[in-house]
Coordinates of C-alpha atoms and ligand atoms in Angstrom, one line a residue:
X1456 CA 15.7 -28.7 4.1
X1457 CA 13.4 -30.8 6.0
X1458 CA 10.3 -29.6 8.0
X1459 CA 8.3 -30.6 11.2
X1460 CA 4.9 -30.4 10.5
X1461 CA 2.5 -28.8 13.5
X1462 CA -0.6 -28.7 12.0
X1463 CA -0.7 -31.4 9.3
X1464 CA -3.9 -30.3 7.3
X1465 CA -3.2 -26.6 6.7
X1466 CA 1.0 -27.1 6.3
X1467 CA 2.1 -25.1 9.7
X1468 CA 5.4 -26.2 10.1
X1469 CA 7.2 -25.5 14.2
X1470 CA 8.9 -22.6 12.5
X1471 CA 6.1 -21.4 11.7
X1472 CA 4.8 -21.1 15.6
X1473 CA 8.1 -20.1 16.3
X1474 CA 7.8 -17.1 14.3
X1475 CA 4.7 -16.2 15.4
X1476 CA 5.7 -16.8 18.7
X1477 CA 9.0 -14.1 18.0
X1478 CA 6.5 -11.8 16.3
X1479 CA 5.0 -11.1 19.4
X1480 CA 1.8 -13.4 19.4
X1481 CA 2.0 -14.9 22.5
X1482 CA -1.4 -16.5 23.1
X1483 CA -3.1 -19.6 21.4
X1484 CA -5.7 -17.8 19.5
X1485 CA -3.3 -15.0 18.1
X1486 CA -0.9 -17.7 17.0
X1487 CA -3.9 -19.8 15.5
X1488 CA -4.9 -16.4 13.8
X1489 CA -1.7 -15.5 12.1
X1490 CA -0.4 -19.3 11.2
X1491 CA -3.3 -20.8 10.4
X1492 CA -2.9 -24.1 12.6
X1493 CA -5.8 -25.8 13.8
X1494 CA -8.3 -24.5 11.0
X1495 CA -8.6 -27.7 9.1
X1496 CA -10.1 -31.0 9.1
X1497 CA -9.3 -31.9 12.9
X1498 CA -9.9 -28.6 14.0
X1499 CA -7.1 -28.9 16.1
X1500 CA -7.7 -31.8 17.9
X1501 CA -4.5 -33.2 16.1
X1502 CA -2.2 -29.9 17.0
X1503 CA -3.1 -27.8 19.8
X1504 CA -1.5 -29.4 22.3
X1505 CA 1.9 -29.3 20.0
X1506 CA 1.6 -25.7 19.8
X1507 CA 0.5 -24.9 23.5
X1508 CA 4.0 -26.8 24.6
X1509 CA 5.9 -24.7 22.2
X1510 CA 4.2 -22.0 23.6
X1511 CA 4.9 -22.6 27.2
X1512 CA 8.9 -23.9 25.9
X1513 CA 9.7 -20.9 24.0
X1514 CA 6.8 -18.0 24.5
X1515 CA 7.5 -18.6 28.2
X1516 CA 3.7 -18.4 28.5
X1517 CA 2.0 -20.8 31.9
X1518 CA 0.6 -23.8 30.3
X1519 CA -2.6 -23.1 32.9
X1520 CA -3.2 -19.6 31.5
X1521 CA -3.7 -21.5 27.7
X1522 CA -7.2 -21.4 27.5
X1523 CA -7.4 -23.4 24.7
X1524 CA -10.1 -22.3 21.5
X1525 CA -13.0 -25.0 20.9
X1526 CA -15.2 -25.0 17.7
X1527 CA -18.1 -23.9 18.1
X1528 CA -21.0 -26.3 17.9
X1529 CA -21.9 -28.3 16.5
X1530 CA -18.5 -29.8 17.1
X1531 CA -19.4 -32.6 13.9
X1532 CA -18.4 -31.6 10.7
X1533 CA -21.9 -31.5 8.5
X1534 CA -21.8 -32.1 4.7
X1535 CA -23.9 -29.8 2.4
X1536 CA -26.3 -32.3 1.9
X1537 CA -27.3 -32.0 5.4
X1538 CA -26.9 -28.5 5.5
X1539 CA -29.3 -28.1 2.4
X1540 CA -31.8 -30.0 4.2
X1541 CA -32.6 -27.6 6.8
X1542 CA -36.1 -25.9 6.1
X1543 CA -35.6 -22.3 5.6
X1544 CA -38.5 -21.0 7.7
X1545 CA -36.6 -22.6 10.6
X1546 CA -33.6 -20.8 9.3
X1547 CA -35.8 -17.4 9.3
X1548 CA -36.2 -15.3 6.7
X1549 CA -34.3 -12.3 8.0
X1550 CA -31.3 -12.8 8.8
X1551 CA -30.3 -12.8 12.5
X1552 CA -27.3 -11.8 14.5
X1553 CA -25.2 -15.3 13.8
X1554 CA -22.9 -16.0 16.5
X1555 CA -21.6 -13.5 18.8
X1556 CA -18.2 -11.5 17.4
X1557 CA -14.8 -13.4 18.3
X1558 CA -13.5 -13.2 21.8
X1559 CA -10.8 -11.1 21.5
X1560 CA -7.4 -12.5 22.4
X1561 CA -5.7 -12.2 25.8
X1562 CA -4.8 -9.2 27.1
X1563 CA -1.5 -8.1 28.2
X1564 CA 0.0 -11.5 29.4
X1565 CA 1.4 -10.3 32.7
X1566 CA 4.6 -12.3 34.2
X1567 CA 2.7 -15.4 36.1
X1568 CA 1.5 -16.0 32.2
X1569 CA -1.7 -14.6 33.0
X1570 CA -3.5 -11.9 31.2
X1571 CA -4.0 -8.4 32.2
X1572 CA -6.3 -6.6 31.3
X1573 CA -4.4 -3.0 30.8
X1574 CA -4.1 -3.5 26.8
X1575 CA -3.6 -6.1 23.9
X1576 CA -1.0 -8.3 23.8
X1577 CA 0.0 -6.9 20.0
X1578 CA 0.1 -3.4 21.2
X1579 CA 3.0 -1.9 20.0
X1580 CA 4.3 -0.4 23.1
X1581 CA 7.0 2.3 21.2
X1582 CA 5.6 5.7 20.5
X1583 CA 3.7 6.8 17.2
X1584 CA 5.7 9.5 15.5
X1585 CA 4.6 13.4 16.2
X1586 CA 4.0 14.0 12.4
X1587 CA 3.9 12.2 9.1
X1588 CA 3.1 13.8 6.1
X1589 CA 0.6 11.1 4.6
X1590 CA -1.4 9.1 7.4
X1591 CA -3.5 6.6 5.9
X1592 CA -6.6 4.8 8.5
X1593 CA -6.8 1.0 7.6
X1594 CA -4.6 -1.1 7.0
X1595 CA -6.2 -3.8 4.5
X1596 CA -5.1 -3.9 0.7
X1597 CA -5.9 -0.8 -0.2
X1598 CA -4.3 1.1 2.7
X1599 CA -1.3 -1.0 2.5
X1600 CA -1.1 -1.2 -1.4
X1601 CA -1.2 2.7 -1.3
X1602 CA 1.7 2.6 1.6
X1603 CA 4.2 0.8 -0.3
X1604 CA 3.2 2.4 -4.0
X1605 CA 3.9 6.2 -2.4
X1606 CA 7.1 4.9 -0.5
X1607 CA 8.0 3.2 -3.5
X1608 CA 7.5 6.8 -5.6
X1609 CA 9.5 8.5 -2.4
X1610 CA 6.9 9.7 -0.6
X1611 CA 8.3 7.3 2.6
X1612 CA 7.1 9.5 5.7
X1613 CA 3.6 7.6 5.7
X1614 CA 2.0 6.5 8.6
X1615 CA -0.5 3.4 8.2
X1616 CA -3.0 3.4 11.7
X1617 CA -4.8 0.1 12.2
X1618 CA -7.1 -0.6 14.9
X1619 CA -6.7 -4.2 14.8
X1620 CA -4.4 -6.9 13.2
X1621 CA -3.2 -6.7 9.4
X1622 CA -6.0 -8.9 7.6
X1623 CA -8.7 -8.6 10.3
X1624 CA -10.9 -6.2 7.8
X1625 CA -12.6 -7.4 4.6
X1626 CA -9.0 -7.9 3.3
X1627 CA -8.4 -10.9 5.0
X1628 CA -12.1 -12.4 4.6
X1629 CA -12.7 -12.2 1.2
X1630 CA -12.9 -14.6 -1.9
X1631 CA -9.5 -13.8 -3.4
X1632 CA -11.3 -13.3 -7.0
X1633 CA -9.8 -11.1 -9.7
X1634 CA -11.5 -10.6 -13.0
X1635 CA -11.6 -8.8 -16.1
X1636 CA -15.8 -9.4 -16.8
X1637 CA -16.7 -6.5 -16.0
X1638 CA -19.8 -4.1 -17.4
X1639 CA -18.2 -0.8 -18.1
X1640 CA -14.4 -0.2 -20.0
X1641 CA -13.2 1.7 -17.2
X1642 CA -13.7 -1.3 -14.2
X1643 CA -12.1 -3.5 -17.4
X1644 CA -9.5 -1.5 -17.6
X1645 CA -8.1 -1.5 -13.9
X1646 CA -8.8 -5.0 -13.1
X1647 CA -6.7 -5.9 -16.3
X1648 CA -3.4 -3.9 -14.5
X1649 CA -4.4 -5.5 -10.9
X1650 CA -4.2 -9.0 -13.0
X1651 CA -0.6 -7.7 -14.9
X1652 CA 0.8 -6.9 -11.5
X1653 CA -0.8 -10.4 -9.9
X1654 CA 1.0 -12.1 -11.8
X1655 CA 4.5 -10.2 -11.2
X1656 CA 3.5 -9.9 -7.0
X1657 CA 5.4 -13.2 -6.5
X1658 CA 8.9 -11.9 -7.7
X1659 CA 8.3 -8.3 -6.9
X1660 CA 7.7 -9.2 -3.2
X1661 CA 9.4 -12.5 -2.3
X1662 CA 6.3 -13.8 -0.8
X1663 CA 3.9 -16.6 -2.7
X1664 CA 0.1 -15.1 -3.1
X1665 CA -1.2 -18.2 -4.5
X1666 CA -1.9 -16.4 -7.9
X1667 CA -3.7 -18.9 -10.6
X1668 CA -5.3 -17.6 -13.6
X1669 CA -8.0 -20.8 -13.8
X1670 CA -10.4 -18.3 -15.4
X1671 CA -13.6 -17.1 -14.4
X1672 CA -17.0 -19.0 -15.7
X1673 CA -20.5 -17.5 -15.1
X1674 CA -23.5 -19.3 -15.3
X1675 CA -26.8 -17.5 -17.3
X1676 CA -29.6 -19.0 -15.4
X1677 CA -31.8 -17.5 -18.2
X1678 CA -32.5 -15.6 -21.6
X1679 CA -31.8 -11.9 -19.7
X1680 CA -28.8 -12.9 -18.1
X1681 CA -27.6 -14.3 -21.2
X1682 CA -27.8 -11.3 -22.7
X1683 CA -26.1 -9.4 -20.2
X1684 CA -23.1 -12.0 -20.5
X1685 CA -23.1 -11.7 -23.7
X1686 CA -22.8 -7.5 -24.1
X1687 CA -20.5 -7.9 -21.7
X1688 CA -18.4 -10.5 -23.5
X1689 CA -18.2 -7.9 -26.8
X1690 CA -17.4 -5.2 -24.3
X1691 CA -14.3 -7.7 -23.2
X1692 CA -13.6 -8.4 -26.6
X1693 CA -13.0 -4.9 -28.0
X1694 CA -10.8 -4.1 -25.2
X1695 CA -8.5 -7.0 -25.6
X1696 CA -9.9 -9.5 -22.8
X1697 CA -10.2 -13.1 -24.3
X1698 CA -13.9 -13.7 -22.7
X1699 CA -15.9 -16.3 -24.6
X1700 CA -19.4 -17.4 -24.8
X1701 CA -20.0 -21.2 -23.9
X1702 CA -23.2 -23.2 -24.8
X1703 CA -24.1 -25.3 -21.3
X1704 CA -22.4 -28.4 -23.3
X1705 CA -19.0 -25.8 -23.8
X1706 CA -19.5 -25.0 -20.0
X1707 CA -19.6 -28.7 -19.0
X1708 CA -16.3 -29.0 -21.0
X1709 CA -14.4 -26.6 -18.3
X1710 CA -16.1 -28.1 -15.5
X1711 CA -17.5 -31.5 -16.4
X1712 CA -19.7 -31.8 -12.6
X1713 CA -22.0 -29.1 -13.2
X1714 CA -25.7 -29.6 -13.8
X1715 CA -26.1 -28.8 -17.4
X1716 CA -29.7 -28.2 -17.1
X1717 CA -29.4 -25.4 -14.5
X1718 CA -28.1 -22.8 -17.0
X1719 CA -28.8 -21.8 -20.9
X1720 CA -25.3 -20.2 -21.1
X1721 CA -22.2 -19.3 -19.8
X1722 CA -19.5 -16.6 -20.4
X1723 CA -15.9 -18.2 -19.5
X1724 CA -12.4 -15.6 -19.4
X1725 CA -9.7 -18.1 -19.1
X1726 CA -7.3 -15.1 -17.8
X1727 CA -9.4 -14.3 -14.6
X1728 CA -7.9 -16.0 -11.5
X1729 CA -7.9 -16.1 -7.9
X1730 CA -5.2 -15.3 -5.2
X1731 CA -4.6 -16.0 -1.4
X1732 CA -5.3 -12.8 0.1
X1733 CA -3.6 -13.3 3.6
X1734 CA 0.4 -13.2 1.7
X1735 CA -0.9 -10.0 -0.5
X1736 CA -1.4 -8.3 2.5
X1737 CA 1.8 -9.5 3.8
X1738 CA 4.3 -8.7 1.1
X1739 CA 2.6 -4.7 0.7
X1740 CA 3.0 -4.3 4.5
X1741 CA 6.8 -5.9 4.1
X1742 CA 7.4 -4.1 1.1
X1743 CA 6.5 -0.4 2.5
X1744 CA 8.1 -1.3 5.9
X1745 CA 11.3 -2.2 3.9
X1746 CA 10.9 1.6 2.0
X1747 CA 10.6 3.0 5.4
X1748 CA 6.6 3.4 5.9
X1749 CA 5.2 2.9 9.5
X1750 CA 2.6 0.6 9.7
X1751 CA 1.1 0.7 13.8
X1752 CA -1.6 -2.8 14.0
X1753 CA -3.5 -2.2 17.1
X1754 CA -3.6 1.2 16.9
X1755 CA -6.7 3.0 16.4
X1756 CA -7.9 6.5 14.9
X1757 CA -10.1 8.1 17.2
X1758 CA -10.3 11.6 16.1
X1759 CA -9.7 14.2 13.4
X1760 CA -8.8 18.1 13.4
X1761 CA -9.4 20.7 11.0
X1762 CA -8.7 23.8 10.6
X1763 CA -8.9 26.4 7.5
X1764 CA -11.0 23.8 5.5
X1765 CA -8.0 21.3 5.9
X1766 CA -7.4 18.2 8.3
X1767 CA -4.5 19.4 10.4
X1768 CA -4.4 16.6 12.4
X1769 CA -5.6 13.1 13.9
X1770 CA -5.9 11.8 17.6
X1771 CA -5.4 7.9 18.0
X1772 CA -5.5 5.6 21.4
X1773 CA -1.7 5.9 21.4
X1774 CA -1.4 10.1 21.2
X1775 CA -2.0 12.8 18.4
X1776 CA -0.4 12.6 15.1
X1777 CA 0.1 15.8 12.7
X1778 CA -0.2 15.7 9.2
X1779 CA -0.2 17.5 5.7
X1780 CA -3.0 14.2 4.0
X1781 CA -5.3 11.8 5.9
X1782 CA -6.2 8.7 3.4
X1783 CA -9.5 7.0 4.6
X1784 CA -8.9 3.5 3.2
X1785 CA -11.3 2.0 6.2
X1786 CA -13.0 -0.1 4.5
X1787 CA -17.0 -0.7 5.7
X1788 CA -16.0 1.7 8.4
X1789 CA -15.3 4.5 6.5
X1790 CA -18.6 6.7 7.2
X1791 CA -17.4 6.3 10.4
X1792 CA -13.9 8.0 9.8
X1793 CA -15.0 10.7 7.6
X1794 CA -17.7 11.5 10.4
X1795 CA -15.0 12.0 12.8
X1796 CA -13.9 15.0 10.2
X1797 CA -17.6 16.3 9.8
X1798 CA -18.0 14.5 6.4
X1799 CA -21.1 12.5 5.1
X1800 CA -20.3 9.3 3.5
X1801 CA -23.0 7.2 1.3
X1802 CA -21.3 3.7 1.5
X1803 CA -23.5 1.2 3.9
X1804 CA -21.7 -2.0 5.2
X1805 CA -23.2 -5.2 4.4
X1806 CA -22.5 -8.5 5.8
X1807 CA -21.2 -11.0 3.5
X1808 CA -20.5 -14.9 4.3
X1809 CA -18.1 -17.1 3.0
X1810 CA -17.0 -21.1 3.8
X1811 CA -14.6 -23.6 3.1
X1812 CA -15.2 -27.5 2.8
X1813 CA -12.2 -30.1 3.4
X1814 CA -9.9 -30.4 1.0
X1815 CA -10.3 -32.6 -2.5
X1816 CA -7.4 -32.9 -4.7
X1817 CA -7.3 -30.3 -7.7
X1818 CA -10.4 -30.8 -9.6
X1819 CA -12.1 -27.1 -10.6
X1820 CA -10.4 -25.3 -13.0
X1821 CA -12.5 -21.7 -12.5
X1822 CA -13.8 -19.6 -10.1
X1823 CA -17.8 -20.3 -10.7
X1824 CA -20.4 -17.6 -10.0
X1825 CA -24.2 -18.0 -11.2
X1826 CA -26.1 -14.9 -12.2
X1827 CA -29.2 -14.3 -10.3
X1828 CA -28.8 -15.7 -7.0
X1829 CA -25.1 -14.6 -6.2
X1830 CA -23.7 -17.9 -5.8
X1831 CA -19.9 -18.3 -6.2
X1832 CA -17.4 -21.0 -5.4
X1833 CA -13.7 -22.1 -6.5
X1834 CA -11.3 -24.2 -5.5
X1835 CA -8.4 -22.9 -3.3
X1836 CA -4.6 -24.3 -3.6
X1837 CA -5.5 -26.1 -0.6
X1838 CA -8.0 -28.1 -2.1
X1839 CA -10.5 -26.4 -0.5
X1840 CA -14.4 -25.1 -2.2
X1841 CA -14.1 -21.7 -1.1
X1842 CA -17.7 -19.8 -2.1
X1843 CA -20.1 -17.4 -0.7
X1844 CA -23.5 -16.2 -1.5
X1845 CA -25.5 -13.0 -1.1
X1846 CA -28.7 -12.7 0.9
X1847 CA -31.0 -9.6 -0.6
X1848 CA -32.6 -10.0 2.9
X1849 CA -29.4 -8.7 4.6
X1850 CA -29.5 -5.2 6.4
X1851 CA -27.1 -3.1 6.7
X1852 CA -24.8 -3.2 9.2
X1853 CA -21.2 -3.7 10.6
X1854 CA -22.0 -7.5 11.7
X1855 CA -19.4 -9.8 10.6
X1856 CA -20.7 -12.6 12.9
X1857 CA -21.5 -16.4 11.1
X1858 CA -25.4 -18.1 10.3
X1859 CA -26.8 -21.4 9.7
X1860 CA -29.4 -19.4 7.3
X1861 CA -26.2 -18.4 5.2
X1862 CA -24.8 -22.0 5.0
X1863 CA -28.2 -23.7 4.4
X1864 CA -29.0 -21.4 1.4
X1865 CA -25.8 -22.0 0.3
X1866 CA -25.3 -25.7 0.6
X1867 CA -28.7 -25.6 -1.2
X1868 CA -27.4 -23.4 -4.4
X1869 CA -23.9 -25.2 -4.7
X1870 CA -25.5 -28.8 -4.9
X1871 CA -28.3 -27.6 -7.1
X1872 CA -24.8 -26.5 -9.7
X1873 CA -22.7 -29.0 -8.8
X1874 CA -24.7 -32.1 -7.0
X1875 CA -21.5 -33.8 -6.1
X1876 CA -20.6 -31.8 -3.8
X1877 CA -23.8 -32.8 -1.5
X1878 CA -21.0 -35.2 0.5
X1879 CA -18.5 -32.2 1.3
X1880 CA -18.3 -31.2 4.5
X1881 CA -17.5 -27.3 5.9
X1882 CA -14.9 -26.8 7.9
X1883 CA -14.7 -23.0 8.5
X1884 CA -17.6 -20.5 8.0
X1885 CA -16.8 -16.4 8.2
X1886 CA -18.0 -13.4 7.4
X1887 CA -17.4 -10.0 6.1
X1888 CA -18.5 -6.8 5.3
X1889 CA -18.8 -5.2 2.1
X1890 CA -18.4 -1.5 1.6
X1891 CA -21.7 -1.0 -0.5
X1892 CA -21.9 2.6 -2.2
X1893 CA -25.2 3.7 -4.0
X1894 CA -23.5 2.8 -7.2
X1895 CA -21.4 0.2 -6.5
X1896 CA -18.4 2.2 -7.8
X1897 CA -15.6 3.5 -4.8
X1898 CA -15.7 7.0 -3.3
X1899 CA -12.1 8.3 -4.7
X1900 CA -10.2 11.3 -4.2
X1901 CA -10.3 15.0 -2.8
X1902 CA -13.3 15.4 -0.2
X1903 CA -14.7 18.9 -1.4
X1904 CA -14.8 20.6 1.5
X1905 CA -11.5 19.1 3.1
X1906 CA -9.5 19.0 0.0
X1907 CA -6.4 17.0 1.9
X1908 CA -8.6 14.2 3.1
X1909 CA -9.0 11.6 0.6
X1910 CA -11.1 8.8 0.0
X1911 CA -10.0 5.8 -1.2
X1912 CA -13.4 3.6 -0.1
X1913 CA -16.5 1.8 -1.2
X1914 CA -15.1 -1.0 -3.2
X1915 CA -18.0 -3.3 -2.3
X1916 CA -17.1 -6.7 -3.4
X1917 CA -14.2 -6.2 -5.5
X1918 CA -11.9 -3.8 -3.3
X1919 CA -9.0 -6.9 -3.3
X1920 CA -9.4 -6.9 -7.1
X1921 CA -9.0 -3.0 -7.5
X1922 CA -6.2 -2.1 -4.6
X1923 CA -3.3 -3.3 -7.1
X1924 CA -4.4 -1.2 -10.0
X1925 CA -6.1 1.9 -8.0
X1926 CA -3.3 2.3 -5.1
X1927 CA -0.6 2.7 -8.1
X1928 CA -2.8 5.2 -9.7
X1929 CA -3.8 7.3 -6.5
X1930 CA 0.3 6.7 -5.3
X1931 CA 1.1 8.5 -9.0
X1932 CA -1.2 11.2 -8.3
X1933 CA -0.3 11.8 -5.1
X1934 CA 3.4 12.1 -5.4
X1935 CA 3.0 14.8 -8.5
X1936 CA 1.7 12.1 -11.7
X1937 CA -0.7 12.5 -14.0
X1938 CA -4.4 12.3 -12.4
X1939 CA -6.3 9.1 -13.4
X1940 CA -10.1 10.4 -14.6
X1941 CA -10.9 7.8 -12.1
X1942 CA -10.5 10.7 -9.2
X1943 CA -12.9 13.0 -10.8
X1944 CA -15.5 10.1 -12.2
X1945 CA -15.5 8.4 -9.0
X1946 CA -15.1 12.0 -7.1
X1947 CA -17.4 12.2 -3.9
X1948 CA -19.1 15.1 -5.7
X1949 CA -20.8 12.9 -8.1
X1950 CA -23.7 11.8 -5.1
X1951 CA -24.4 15.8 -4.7
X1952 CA -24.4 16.5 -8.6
X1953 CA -26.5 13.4 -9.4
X1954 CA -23.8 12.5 -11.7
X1955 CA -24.0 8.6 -11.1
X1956 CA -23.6 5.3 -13.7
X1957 CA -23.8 2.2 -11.8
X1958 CA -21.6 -0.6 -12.3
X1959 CA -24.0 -3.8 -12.1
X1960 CA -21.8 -6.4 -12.6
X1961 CA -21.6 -7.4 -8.7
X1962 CA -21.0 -10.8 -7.7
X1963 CA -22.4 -12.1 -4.0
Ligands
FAD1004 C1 -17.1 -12.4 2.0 C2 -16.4 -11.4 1.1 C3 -15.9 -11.9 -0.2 C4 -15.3 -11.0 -1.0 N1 -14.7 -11.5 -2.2 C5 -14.0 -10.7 -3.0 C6 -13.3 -11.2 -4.1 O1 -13.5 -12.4 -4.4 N2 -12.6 -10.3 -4.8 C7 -12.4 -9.0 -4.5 O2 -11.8 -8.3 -5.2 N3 -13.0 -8.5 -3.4 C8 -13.8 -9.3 -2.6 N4 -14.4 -8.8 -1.5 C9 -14.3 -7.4 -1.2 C10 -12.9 -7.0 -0.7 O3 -12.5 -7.9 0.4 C11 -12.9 -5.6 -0.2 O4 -13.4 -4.7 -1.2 C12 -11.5 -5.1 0.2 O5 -10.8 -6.0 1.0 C13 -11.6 -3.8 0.9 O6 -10.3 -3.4 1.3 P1 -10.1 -2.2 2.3 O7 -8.7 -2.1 2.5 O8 -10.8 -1.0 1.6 O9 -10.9 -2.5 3.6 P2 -10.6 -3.5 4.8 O10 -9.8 -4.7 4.4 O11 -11.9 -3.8 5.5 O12 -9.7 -2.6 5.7 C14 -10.1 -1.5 6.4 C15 -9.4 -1.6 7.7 O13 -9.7 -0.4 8.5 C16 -9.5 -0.7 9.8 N5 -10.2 0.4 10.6 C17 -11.5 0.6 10.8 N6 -11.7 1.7 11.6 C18 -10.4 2.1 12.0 C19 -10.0 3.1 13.0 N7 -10.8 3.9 13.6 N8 -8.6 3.2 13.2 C20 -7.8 2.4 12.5 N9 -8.2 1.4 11.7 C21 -9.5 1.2 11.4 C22 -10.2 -2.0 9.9 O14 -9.8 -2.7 11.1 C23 -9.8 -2.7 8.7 O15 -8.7 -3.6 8.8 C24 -15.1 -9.7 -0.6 C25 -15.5 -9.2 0.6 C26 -16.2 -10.1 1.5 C27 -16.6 -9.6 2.8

């Protein structure tokens, strides 16, 4: 079957638009959002007009009432090199706002093809059910893995509320990183299912995730971080994860570019991998729909009731919902939720920011990650260096706008690892936030004083990792299984009782 290409340099296709466009996404920005068009090299320059014709043909929408997006400046594309360049005290040393949060897409596009400004153009306009016996707020992997798992174990009256679209939380802004090196048996342990059922997503769910195990290498900077990838690597060892130790020459041998001299040693798990998280999303939200699971985008929780020590209840912008469980899978905004219910949460969102260069053909085996100053980078099936960096000068906060600080001290790390990539330019910056918890493990299970509102939170960096392997285990327990000791180590309990082992191994 042949195909006519929209967007040349990210692969949209017209059917593509025209499935957006029957979806429901009826403005340039939403369609942009959910294919993908106009996010590569040209930035749209070569597509956007293709798509705003289809848009008036088929969506019916006025060409006039198209405002069209722009990049935001500078409007060239800048290389690393010059990136690097920029003096960091002009960058500031705390980091600011970054640019203002996204416009949000029209509103209701009224007859004439203008917008209204009544509600969202992907409002679902039915009505949310009176009752469901498992509501889950949030609709990113682990809300949606947990959906389809308990639909999938017959538990199908679930209710999934999301207040915006389907990847719009971390879920859809993250690295797409899964690995076994981790510090403590129990983190190996489910990140070696979530790999297992990785690799079987494909076939399971009809829909391609982009899975490929290239391994994971990290880079020892020094002798104490050598040390720590080397306990680590025994750890691995004696629970069946092939992790090896690499001497810099060993390390050069997976990835020939990197500057030998930068690192004493590296620990390399050829069975680690990364996936495209956009299609995970996808195929869980397909797959519970399919088993009967409501899943209401645009929809937001605005209120819980309790009554008798138990959540009776929620209130959302589209009417009240009854219910027997309430799941708070909401990601960095979970203190938030569990506030709504009277509960105290410990997690803290943190900014996190991520780019993407132009494409190069296939030429990095691993995802990379140095110890020390959170640097991590890998090449996507698009060809693109997809990597990110932490800032230890970041506050805490729900701010998911982009920085030039970010991409400077980034541009800076990556060339000083890899100095060929001083020529590469960026063509998308984002940003996220991670659900940071005091120990960097996730808040699981029963709340103590509301026993039927569970937590299922605080997954920090590595929540797209976890979902696959900790959904299945919370959906088991849920539906009458055995109980994972993950529910009770991981309890909420565990802040109060002072009862607290912190994972270290964190990457960003
Ligand atoms: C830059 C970056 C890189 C990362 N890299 C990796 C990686 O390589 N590997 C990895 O495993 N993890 C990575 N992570 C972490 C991972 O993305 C998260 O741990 C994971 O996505 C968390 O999923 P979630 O479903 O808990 O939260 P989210 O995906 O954030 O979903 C929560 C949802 O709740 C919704 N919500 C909030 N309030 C309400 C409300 N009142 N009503 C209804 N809905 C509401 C939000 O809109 C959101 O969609 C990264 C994160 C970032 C930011």
């Amino acid at each position: 079957m042949s195909k006519c290409f929209v967007c040349t340099c990210e692969d949209v296709t017209i059917e593509d638009v025209r499935h957006a466009i029957a979806k429901g996404y009826r403005d340039i920005e939403s369609v942009k959002r959910y294919t993908g068009f106009g996010t590569g090299v040209c930035q749209g320059k070569n597509c956007l007009g293709t798509v705003a014709r289809i848009l008036a043909e088929e969506g019916g929408i006025a060409e006039k009432a198209m405002l069209p997006f722009t990049p935001r400046p500078p409007a060239r594309m800048i290389s690393l090199g010059e990136l690097a360049t920029l003096p960091l005290d002009v960058v500031g040393d705390v980091p600011g706002h970054g640019v203002p949060p996204p416009v949000e897409p029209f509103e209701q596009v009224a007859p004439d093809g203008f917008p209204t400004h009544d509600s969202h153009p992907l409002k679902p306009e039915g009505k949310l059910p009176a009752r469901a016996s498992v509501v889950i707020v949030g609709g990113g992997i682990m809300g949606l893995a947990l959906a389809w798992n308990l639909a999938r174990r017959g538990q199908k009256d679930v209710l999934v509320l999301e207040e915006g679209y389907l990847c719009s939380g971390a879920s859809g802004r993250n690295g797409g990183g899964v690995r076994m090196q981790w510090s403590t048996p129990t983190m190996v342990r489910l990140a070696k299912r979530s790999i297992d059922l990785c690799k079987s997503f494909a076939r399971e769910f009809g829909i391609n995730v982009w899975f490929r195990q290239g391994g994971y290498l990290f880079l020892a900077p020094d002798e104490v971080q050598a040390q720590r990838l080397e306990k680590n690597a025994a750890l691995h060892n004696s629970l069946g994860v092939p992790t090896r130790m690499l001497t810099p020459g060993g390390a050069k041998e997976v990835v020939p570019q990197l500057d030998g001299g930068r690192f004493i040693a590296a620990a390399f798990n050829p069975e680690d991998g990364v996936v495209f998280p956009w299609p995970f999303l996808w195929g869980y939200a397909q797959g519970a729909r399919k088993l009967g699971v409501r899943i209401e985008t645009f929809t937001k929780l605005t209120g819980i009731d309790t009554a008798g020590g138990r959540v009776t209840s929620v209130q959302t912008d589209r009417g009240p919902v009854q219910c027997d469980v309430l799941v708070n899978a909401a990601g960095a905004w979970s203190p938030g939720i569990a506030r709504l219910a009277g509960v105290e949460l410990p997690n803290e969102p943190h900014r996190h920011e991520i780019c993407a260069t132009e494409p190069l053909k296939p030429w990095l085996g691993p995802l990379v990650s140095v110890l020390g100053n959170g640097l991590y980078f890998s090449q996507s099936m698009r060809g693109e260096i997809v990597g990110g960096m932490g800032d230890p000068n970041e506050p805490p906060g729900l701010e998911m706008g982009s920085t030039l600080r970010y991409l400077a001290r980034y541009s800076r790390a990556l060339i000083d690892c890899i100095p060929q990539t001083r020529d590469l330019k960026v063509i998308r910056q984002w940003a996220g936030c991670y659900d940071v918890t005091p120990d960097n493990n996730p808040i699981l299970g029963e709340t103590p004083e509301l026993p039927n509102f569970l937590q299922l939170n605080g997954f920090v960096g590595h929540g797209f990792m976890m979902a696959p392997a900790v959904a299945e285990l919370m959906a088991t327990w849920m539906t009458g299984g055995v109980k994972d000791e993950i529910f009770d180590r991981f309890t909420l309990r565990r802040f109060a009782e002072g009862n607290v082992v912190a994972e270290d191994f964190i990457i960003g």
